[in-house]
Short mmCIF file of C-alpha atoms and ligand atoms in Angstrom, two decimals:
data_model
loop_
_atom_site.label_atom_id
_atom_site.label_comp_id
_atom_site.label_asym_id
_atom_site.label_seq_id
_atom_site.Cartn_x
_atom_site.Cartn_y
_atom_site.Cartn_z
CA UNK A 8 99.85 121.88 139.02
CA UNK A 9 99.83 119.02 136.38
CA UNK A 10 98.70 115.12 137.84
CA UNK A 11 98.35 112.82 135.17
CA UNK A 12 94.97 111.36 136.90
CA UNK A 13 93.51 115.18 137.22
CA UNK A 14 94.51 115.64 133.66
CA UNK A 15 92.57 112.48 132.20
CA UNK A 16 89.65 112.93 133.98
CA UNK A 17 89.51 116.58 132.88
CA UNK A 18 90.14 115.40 129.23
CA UNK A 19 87.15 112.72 129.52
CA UNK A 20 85.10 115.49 131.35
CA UNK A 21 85.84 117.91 128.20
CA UNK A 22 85.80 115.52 125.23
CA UNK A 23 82.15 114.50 126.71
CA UNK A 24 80.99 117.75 125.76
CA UNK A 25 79.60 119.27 123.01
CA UNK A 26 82.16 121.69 120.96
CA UNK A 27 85.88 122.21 121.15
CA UNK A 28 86.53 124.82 123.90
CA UNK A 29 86.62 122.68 126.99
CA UNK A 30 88.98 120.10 125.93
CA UNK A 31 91.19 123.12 123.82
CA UNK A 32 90.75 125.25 127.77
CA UNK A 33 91.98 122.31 129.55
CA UNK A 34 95.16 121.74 127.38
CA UNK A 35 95.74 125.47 127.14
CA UNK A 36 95.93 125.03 130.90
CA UNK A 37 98.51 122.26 130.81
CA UNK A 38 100.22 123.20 128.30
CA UNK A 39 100.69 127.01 130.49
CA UNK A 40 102.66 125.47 132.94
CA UNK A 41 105.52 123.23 130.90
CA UNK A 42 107.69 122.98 133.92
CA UNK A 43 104.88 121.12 135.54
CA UNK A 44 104.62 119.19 132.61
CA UNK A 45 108.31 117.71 132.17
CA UNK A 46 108.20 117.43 136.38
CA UNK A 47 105.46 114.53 136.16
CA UNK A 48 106.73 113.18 132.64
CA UNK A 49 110.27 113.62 132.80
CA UNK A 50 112.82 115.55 130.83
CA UNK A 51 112.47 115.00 127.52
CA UNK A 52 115.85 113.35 126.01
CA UNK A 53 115.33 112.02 122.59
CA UNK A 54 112.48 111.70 119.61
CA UNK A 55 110.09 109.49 121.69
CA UNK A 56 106.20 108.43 121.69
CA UNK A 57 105.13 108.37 125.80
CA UNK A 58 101.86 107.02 126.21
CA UNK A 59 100.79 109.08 129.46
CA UNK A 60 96.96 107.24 129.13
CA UNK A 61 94.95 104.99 127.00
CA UNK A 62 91.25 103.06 127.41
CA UNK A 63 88.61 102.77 124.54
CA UNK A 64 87.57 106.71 124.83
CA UNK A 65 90.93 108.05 125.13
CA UNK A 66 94.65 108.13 124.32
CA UNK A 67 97.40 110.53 125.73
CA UNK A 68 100.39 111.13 123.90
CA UNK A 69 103.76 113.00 125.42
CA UNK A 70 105.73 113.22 121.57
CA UNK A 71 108.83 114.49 121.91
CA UNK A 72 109.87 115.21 118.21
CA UNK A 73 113.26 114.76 117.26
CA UNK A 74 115.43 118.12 116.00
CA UNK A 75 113.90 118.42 112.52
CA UNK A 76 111.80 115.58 112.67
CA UNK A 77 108.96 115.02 109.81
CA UNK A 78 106.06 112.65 109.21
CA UNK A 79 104.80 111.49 106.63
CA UNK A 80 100.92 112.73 105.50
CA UNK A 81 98.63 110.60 107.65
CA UNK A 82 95.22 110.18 109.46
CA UNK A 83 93.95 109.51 113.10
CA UNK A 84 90.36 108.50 112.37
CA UNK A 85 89.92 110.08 115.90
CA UNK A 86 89.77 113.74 116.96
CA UNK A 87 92.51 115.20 117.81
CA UNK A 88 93.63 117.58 120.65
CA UNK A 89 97.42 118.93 120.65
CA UNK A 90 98.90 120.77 122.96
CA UNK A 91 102.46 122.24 122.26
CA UNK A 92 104.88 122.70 125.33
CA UNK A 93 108.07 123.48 123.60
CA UNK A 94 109.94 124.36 120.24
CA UNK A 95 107.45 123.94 117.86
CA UNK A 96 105.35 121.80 115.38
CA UNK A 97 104.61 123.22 111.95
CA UNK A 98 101.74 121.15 110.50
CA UNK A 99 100.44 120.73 107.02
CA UNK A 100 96.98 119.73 106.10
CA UNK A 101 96.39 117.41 103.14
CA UNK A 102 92.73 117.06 101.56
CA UNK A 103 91.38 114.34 98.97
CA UNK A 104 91.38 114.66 95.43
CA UNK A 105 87.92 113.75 93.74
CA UNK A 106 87.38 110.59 93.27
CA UNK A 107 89.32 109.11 90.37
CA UNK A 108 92.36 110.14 91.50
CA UNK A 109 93.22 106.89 93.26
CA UNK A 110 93.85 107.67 97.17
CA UNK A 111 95.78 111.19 96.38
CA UNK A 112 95.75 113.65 97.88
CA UNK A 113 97.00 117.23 98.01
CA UNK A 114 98.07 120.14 100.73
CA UNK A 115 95.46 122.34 101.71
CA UNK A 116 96.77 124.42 105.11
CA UNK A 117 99.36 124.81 107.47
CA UNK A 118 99.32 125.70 110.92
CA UNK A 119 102.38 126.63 113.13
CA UNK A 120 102.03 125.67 116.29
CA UNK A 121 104.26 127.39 118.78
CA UNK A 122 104.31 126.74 123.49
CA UNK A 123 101.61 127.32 124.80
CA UNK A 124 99.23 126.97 121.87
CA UNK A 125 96.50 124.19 121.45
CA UNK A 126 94.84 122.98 118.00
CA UNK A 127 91.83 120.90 117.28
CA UNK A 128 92.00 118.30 114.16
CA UNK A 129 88.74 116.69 113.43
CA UNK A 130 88.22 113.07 113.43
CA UNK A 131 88.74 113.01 108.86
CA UNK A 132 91.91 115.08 109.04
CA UNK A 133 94.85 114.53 107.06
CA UNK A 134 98.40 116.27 108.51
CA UNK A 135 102.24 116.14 108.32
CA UNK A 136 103.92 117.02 111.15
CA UNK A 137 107.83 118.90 110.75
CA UNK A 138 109.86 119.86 113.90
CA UNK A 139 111.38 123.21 112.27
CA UNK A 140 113.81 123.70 114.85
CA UNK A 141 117.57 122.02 115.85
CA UNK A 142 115.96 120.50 119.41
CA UNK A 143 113.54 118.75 120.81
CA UNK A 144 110.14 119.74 120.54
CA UNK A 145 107.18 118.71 122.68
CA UNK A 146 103.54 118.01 122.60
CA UNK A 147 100.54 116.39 124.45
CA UNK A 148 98.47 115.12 121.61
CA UNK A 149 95.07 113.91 123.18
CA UNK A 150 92.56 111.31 121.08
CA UNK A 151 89.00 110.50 121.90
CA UNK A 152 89.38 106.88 121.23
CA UNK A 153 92.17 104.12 121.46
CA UNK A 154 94.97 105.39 118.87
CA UNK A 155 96.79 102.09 119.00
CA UNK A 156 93.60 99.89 118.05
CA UNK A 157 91.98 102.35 115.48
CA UNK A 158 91.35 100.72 112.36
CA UNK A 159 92.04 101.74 108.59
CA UNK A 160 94.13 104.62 109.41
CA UNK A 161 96.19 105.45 106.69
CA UNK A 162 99.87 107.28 105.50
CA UNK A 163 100.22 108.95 102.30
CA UNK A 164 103.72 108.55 100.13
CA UNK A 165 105.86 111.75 100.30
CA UNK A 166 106.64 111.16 96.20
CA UNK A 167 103.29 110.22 94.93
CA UNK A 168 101.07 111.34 97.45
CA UNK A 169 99.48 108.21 97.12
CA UNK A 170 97.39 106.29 99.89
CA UNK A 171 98.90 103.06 101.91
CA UNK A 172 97.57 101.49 105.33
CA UNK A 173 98.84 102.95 108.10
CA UNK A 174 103.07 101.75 108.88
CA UNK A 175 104.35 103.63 111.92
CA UNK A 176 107.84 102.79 110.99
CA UNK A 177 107.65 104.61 107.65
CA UNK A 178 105.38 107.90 108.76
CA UNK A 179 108.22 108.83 111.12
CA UNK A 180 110.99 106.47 111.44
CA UNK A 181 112.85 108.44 114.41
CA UNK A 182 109.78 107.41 116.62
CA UNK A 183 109.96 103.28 115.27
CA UNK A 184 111.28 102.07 118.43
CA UNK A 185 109.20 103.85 120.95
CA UNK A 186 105.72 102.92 119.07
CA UNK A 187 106.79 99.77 119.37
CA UNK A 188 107.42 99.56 123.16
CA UNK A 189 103.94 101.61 123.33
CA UNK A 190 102.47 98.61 121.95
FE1 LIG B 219 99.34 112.90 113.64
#
């Protein structure tokens, strides 16, 4: 059974530990029961940002990606927990190029993430996010800080591949409106 107030306290419990599989055990248990989920946070309708939780250690997100949604390449500067419960989220990892190379960077992974599946990005990650299918697809993405007061995050052009602070409006412009009412 999914409570939002359960759930955060058993994501602070986790992240407070040393290692990844208590906070990856505790979405893989959410994220087991996706009926639960949508019967606390609603049925998803359209490309949205919910903020289910945020305080200086932590930040819940409910994304509901748009049908073939993308992002642009960006950063978190936090650790990352996500936690698909529907359609799915194909993600591309980015790396650095050596110094010299002015902010670039270039693709280094990918990782499809399908319901019921849970992956850990490390606080120095770099992703783009694509929703491959024609529907919504959705995800609790879990932070171990405050996502919306993080500073220097960045966003990488999709042309040059070439570093820029952090715009929410131009990594994934389907979400613009809903950041904004997180805020
Ligand atoms: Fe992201």
């Amino acid at each position: 059974m999914f409570e939002v107030d359960r759930f955060v306290a058993d994501c602070r419990a986790a992240l407070a530990e040393q290692g990844s599989e208590a906070i990856r055990a505790v979405l893989a248990r959410a994220v087991a029961e996706p009926e639960e989920i949508i019967r606390v946070l609603g049925e998803p309708t359209r490309a949205a940002i919910g903020m289910v939780f945020h305080a200086p250690d932590i930040t819940i997100l409910n994304v509901i990606w748009g049908p073939h949604q993308w992002t642009l390449p960006h950063n978190h500067n936090n650790r990352a927990v996500i936690g698909m419960y529907g359609g799915r989220e194909d993600n591309i990892f980015w790396r650095r190029l050596p110094q010299g190379e002015a902010g670039r960077i270039e693709a280094a992974g990918a990782r499809s993430l399908c319901p019921g599946e849970v992956t850990i990005l490390g606080r120095d990650i770099i992703h783009s996010v694509t929703n491959p299918v024609g529907k919504l697809s959705m995800a609790l993405h879990v932070y171990d800080g405050d996502l919306l007061v993080t500073p220097d995050r960045s966003h990488w052009d999709a042309e040059s591949l070439t570093e820029a602070p952090y715009d929410p409006e131009l990594v994934s412009p389907m979400f613009g409106q809903d950041l904004a009412n997180a805020r």
